[in-house]
CSV table of C-alpha atoms in Angstrom, one decimal:
chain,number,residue,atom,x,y,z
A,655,UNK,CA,3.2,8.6,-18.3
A,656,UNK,CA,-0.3,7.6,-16.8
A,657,UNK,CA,-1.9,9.6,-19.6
A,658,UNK,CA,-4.7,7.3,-20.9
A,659,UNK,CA,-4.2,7.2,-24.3
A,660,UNK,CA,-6.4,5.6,-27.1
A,661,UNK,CA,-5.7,3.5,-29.6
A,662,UNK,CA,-5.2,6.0,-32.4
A,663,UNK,CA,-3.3,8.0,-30.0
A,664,UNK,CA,-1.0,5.2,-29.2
A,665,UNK,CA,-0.8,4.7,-33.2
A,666,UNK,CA,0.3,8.0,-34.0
A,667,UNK,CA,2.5,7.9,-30.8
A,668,UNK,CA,4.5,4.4,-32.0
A,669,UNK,CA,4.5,5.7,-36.0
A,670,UNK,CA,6.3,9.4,-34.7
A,671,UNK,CA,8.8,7.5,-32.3
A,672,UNK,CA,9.8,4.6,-34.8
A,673,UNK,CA,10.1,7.7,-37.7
A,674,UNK,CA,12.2,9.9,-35.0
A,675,UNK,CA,14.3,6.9,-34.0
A,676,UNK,CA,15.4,5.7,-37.7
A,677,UNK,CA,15.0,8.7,-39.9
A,678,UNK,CA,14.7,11.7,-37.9
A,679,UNK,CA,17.8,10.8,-34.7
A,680,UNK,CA,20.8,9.7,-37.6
A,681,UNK,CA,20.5,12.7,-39.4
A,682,UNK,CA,20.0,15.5,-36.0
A,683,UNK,CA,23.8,16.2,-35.7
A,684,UNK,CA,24.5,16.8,-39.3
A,685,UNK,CA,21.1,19.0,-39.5
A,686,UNK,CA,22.4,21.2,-36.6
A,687,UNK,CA,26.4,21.0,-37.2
A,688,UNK,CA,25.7,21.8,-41.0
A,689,UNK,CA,22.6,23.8,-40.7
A,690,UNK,CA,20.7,21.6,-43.3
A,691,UNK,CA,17.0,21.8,-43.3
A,692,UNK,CA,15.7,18.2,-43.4
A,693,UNK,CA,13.9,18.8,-46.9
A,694,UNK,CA,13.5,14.9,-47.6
A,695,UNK,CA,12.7,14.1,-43.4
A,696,UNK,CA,9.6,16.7,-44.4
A,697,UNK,CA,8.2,15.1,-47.4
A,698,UNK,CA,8.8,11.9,-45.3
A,699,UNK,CA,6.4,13.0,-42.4
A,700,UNK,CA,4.0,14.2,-44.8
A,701,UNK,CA,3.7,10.5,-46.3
A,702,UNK,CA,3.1,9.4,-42.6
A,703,UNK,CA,0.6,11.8,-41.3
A,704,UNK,CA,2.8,14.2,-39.1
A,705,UNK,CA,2.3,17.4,-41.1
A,706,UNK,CA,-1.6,17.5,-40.4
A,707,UNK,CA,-2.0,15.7,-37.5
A,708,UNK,CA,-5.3,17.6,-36.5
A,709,UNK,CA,-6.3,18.0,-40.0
A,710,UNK,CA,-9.8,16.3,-41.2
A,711,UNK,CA,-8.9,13.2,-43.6
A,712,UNK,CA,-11.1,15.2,-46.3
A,713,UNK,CA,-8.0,17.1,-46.7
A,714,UNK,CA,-5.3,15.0,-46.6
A,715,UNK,CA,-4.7,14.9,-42.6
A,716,UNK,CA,-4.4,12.5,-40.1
A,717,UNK,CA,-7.9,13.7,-38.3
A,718,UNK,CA,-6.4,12.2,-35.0
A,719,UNK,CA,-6.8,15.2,-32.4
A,720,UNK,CA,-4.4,17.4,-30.4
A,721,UNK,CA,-3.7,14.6,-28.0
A,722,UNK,CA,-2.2,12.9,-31.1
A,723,UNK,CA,-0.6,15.9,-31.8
A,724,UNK,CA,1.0,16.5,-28.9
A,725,UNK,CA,2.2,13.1,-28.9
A,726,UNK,CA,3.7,13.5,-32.4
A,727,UNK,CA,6.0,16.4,-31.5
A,728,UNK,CA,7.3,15.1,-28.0
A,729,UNK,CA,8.8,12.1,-30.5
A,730,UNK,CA,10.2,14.1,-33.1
A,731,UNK,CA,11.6,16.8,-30.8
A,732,UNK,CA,12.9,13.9,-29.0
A,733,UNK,CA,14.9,13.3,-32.2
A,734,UNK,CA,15.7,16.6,-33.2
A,735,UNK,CA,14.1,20.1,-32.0
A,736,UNK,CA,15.0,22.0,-35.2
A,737,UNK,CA,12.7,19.4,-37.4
A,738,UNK,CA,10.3,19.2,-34.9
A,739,UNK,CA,9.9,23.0,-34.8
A,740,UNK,CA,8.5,23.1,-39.0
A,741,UNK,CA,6.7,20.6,-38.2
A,742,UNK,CA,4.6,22.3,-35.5
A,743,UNK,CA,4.6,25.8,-38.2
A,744,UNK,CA,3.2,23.3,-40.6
A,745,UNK,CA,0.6,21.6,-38.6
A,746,UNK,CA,-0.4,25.2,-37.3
A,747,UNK,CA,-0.8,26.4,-40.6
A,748,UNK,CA,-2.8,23.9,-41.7
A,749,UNK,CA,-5.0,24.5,-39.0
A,750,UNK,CA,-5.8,27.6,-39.1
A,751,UNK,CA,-7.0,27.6,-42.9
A,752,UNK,CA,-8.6,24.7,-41.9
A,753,UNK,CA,-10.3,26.7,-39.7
A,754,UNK,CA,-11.3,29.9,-41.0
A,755,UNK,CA,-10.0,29.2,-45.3
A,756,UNK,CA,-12.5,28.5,-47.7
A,757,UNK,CA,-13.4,25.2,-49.3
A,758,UNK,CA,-11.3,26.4,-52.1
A,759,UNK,CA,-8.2,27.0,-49.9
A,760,UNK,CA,-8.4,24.2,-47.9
A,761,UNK,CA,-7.8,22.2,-50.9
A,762,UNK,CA,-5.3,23.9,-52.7
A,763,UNK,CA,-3.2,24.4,-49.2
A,764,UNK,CA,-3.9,22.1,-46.5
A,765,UNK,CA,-3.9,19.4,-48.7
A,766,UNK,CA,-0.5,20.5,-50.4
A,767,UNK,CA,0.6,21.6,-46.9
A,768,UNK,CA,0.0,17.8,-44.9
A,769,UNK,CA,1.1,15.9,-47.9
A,770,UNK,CA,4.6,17.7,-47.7
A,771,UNK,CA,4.1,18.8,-51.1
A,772,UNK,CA,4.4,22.4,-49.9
A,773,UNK,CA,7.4,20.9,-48.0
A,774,UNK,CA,6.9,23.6,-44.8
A,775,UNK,CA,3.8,26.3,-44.1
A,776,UNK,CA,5.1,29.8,-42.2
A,777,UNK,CA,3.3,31.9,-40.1
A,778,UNK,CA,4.5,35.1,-40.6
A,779,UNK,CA,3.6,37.6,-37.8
A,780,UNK,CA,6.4,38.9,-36.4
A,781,UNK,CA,8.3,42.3,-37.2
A,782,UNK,CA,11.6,43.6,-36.6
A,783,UNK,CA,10.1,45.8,-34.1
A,784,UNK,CA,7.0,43.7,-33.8
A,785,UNK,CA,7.2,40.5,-31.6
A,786,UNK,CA,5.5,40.0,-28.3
A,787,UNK,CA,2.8,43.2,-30.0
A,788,UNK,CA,1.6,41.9,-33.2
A,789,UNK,CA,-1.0,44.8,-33.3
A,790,UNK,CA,2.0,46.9,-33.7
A,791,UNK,CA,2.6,45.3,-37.2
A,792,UNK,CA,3.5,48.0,-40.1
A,793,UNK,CA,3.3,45.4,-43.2
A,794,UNK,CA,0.1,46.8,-45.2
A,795,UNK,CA,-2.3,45.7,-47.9
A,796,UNK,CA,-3.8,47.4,-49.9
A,797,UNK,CA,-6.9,46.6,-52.5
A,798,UNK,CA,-6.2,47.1,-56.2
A,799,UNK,CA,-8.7,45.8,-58.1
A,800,UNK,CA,-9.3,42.3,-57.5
A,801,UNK,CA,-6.1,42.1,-55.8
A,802,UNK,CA,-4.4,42.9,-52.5
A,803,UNK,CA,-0.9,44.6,-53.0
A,804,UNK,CA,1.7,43.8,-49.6
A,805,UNK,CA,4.5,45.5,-48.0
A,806,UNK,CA,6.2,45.5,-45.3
A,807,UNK,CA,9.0,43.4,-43.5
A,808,UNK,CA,8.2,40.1,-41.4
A,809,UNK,CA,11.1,38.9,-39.3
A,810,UNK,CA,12.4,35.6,-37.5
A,811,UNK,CA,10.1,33.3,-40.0
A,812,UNK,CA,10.1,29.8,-39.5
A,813,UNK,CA,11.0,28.0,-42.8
A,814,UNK,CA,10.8,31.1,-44.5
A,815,UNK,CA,13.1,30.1,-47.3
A,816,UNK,CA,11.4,26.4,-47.7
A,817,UNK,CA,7.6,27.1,-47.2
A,818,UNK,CA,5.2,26.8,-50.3
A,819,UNK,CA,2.5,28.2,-48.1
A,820,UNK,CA,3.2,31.4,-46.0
A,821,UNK,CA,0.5,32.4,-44.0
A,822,UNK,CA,0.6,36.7,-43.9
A,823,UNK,CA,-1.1,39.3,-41.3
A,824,UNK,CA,-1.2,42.8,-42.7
A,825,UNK,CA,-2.3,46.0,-41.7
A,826,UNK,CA,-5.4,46.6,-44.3
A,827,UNK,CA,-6.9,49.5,-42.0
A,828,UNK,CA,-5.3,52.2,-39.1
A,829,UNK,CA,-8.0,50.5,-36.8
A,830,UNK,CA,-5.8,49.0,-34.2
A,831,UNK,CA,-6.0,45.1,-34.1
A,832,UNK,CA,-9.1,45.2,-35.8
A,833,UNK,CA,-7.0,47.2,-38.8
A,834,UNK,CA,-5.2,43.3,-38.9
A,835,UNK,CA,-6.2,40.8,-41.4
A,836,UNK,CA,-4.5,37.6,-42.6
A,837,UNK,CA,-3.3,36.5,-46.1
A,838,UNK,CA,-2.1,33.2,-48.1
A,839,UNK,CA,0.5,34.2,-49.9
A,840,UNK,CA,2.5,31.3,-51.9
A,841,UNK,CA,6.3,30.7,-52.3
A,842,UNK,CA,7.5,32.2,-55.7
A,843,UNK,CA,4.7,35.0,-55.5
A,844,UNK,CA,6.2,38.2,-57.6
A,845,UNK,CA,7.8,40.4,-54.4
A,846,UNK,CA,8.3,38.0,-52.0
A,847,UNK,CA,12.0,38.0,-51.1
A,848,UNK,CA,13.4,35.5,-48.4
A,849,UNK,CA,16.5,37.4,-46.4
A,850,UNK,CA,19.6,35.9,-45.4
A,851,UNK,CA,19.0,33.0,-42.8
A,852,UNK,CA,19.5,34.2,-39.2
A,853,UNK,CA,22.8,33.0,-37.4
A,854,UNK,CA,21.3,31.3,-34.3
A,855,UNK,CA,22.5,29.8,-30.9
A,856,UNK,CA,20.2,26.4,-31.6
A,857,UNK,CA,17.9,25.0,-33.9
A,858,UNK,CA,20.5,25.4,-36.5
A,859,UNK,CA,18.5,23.3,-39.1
A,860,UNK,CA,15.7,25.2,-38.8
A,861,UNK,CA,15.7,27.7,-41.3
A,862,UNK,CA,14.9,31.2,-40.1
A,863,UNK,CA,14.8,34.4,-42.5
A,864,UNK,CA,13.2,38.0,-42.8
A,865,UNK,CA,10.8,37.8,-45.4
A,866,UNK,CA,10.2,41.2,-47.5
A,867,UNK,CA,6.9,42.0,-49.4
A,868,UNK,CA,7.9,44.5,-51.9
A,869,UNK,CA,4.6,45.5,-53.9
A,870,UNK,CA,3.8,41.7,-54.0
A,871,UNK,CA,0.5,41.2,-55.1
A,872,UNK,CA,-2.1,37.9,-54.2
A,873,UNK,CA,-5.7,37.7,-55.4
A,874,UNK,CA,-8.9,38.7,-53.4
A,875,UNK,CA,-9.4,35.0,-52.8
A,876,UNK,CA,-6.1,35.0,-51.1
A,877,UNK,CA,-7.9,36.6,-47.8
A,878,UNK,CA,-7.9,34.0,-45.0
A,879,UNK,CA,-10.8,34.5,-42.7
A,880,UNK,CA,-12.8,38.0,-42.9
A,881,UNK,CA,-11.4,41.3,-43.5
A,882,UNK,CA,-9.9,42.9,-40.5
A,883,UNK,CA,-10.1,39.2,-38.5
A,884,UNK,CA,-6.4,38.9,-38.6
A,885,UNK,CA,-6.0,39.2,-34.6
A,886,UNK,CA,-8.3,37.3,-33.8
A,887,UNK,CA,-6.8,34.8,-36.1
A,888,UNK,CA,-3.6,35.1,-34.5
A,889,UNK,CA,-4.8,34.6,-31.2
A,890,UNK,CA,-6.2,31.4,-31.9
A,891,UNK,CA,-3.5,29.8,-33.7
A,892,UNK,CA,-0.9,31.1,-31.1
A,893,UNK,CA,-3.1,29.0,-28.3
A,894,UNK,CA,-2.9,26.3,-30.3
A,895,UNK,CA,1.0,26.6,-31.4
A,896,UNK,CA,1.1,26.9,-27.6
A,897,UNK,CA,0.4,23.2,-27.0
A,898,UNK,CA,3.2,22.4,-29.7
A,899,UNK,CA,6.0,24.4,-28.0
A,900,UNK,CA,5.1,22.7,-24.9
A,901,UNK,CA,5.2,19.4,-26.5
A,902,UNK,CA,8.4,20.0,-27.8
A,903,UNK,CA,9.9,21.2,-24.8
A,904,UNK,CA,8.7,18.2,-23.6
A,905,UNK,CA,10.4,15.8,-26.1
A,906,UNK,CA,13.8,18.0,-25.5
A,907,UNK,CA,13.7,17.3,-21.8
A,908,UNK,CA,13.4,13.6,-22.6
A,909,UNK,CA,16.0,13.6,-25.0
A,910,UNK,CA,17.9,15.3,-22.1
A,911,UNK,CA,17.0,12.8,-19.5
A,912,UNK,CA,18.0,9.4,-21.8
A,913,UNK,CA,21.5,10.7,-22.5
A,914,UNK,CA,22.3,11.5,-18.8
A,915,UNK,CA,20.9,8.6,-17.4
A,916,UNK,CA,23.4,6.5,-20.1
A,917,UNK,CA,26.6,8.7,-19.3
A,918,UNK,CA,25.3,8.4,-15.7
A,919,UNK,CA,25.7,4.8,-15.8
A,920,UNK,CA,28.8,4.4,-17.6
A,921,UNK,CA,31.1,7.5,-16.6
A,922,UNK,CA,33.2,6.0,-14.0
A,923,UNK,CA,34.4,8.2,-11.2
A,924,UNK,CA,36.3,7.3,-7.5
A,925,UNK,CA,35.3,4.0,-8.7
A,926,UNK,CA,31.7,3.7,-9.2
A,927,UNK,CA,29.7,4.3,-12.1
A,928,UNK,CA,28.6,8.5,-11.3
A,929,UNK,CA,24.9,7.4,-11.3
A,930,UNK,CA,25.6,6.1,-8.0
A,931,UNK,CA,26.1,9.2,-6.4
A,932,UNK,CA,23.5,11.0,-4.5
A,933,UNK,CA,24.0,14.2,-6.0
A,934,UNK,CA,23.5,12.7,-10.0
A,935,UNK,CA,20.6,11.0,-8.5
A,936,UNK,CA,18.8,13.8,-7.0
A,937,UNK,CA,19.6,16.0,-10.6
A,938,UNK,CA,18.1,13.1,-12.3
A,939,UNK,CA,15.2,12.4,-9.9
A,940,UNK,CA,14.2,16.3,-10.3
A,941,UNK,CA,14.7,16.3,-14.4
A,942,UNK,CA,12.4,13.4,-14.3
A,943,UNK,CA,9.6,14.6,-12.1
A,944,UNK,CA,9.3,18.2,-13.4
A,945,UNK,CA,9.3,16.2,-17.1
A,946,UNK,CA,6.4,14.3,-16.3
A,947,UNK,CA,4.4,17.4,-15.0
A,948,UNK,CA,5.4,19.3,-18.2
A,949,UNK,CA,4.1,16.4,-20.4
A,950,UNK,CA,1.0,16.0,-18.2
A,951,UNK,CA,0.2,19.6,-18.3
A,952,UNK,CA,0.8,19.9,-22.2
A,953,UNK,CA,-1.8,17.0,-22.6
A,954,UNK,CA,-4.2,18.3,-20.3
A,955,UNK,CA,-4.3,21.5,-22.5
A,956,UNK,CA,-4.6,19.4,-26.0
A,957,UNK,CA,-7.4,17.2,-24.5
A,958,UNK,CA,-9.3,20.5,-23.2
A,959,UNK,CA,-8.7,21.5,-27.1
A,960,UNK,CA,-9.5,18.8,-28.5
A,961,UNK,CA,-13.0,18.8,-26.3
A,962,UNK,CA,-13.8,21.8,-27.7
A,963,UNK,CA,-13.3,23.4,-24.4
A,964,UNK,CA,-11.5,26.8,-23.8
A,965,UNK,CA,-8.0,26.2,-23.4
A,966,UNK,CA,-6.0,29.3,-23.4
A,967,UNK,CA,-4.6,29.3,-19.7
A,968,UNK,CA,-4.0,26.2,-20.1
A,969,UNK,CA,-1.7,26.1,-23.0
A,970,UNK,CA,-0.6,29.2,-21.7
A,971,UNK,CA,0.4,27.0,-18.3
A,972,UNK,CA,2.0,24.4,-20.2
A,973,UNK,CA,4.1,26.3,-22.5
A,974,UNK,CA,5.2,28.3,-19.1
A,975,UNK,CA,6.3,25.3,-17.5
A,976,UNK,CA,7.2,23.2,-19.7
A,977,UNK,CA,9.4,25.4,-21.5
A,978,UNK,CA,10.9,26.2,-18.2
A,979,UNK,CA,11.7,22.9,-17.4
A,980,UNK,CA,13.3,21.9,-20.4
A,981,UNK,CA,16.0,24.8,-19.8
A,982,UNK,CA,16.4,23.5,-16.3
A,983,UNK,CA,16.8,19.7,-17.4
A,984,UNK,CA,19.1,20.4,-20.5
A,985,UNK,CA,21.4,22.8,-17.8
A,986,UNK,CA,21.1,19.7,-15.3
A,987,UNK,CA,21.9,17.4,-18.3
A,988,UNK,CA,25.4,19.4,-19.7
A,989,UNK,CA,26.7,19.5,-15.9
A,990,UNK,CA,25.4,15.7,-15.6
A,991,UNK,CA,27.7,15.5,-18.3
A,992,UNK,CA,30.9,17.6,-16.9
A,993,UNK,CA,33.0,19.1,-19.6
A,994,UNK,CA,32.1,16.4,-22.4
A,995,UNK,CA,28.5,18.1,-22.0
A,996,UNK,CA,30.3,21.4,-23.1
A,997,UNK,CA,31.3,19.9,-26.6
A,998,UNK,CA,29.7,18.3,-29.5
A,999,UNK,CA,30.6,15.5,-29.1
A,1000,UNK,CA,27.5,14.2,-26.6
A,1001,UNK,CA,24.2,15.4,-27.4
A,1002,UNK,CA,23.2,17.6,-24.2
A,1003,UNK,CA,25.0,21.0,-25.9
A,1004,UNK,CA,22.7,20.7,-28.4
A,1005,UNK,CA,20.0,20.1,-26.5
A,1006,UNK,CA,20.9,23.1,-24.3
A,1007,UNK,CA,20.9,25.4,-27.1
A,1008,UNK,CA,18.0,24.2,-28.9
A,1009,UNK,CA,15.9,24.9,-25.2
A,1010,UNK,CA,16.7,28.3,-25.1
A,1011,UNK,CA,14.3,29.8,-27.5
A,1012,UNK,CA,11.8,27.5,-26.1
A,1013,UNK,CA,11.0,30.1,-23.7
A,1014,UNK,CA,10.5,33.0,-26.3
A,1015,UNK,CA,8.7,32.0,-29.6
A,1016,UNK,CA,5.0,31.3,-29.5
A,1017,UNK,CA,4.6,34.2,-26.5
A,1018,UNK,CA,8.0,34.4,-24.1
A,1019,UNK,CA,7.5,33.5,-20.4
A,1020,UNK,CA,6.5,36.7,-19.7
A,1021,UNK,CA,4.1,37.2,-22.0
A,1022,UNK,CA,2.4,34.1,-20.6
A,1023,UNK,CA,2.0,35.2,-17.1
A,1024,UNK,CA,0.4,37.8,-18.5
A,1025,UNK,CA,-2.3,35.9,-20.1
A,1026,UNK,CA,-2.5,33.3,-17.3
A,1027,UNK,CA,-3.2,35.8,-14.9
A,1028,UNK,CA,-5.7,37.4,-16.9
A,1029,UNK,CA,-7.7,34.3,-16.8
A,1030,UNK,CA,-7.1,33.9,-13.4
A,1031,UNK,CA,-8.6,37.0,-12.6
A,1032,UNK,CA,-11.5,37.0,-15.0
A,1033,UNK,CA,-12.4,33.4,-13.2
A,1034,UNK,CA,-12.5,34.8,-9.9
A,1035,UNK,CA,-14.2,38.4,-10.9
């Protein structure tokens, strides 16, 4: 990569590819195979830094930007896409009351949140019938006194089961998105009820429930941001999360690309080593290019963030493409691979699987054309 980085960058870079090498890399098979959620590996990348990144040192983060970031989740995912996926929820969480919390949130929760004490954050937004339309959300609150009273039903949550710190949007008017606002709500909270983790195709070690309010109650100071801000809230950490998923799928196409280029060079076929064929070398040639223009496209869009700069057709681009590519390079990694890339025994199946949903949380494909084109328009209007 001809990324300039900086020295902290470079810091945070070496400390997340040492971590995902030793700690995170042993433990990936038996975290997918045995659908385990890395509780310790959590608590571990707290102690480093990893779960608040972007988070001021005030509050128990890193402070070292969304190039740094970025960085951190390419490693881990690198390692291991269903750790790396918390990690992003966390960091995103962690953000966002950052943010928009008060001085009295962010130090109850980010600082439990980036230390790992929390172990996870969630960022509960989606509904059953509520994904890609999150002003279509039917989970309410209501005011009862000095208290807001939630139900409703949030589905696909990432760490639902884990997370001390759930971040929760809620209808608290008929207003359309501006009826949305967004809640803290912590793990144990009277009515709160994790559903039965979701049988998945990848990220098996990433633990994904419904989560069911049932006349649970959280205090007034509870409210993140203003009343009826929840959209807007939503908005801005999806851009952000944006950046992550890219990232990841960055990482996952990396992963992708080191174990074919090994089989490549030792799988022996008509007598040569199958990396000297011209057909593996054009797949791996292609899986490397289109890589590099992920990564360099996810890190133009943290820079522009970190900048202070708008940066939502970029992420927007990045999470596109990148997301893209990784399904393309983990497909070109399995055949690579011939039928020992159908079986669990070599790395690529999993890396297959875990690329799929690349392209559908944080905005599907579609969904991101949508907004691309939206700025492209407004640009030239």
């Amino acid at each position: 990569m001809d990324f300039e980085l900086s020295e902290t960058q470079r810091l945070i870079q070496d400390t997340a590819r040492t971590f995902a090498r030793d700690v995170v890399a042993p433990r990936a098979r038996d975290t997918d195979r045995l659908e385990r959620f890395p509780v310790e590996t959590y608590r571990q990348m707290g102690e480093l830094g990893l779960l608040g990144v972007n988070v001021p040192p005030e509050y128990g983060g890193a402070g070292a930007g969304v190039v740094s970031y970025a960085l951190a989740v390419a490693e881990i995912s690198r390692a291991c896409c269903s750790t790396s996926v918390g990690m992003c929820v966390t960091n995103m969480c962690a953000e966002l009351i950052t943010q928009f919390g008060t001085e009295a949130q962010r130090k109850r929760y980010v600082t439990s949140l980036v230390s790992g004490e929390a172990i996870a954050g969630a960022f509960a937004l989606s509904e059953p019938h509520a994904g890609s339309d999150p002003g279509a959300g039917r989970t309410t609150a209501v005011k009862k006194g000095d208290r807001w009273v939630l139900n409703g039903t949030k589905q696909w949550i990432t760490s639902g089961a884990y997370a001390g710190v759930i971040v929760v949007w809620a209808r608290t008017s008929n207003d359309g998105n501006r009826g949305l606002s967004c809640f803290i709500v912590e793990k144990g909270t009277p009515g709160l009820v994790a559903g039965k983790p979701e049988d998945k195709m990848g990220l098996r070690g990433s633990n994904t429930v419904p989560l069911t309010f049932e006349g649970c109650e959280v205090p007034d100071e509870n409210l993140l941001g203003k009343l009826g801000d929840g959209f807007k809230l939503a908005m801005i950490a999806l851009d952000g999360g944006r950046i992550g998923i890219a990232s990841q799928a960055v990482g996952t196409a990396r992963a992708a690309i080191d174990a074919s280029v090994r089989y490549a060079k030792d799988r022996q076929a008509f007598g040569a080593a199958i990396g000297e064929f011209q057909a593996v070398r054009w797949m791996l040639a292609d899986m490397q290019t289109q890589t590099s223009a992920a990564e360099l496209l996810a890190l133009r869009a943290a820079s522009m963030k970190e900048a202070g700069r708008p940066f939502s057709r970029e992420a927007s681009m990045a999470k596109l493409f990148a997301s893209e590519v990784s399904n393309r390079v983990a497909d070109k990694a399995v055949q690579i691979h011939g039928g020992y890339g159908y079986i669990d025994e070599f790395p690529v199946e999993r890396y297959l699987r875990d690329a799929r949903v690349q392209t559908i949380y944080e905005g599907t494909s579609e969904i991101q054309r949508i907004v691309i084109a939206r700025e492209v328009l407004k640009a030239l209007g």
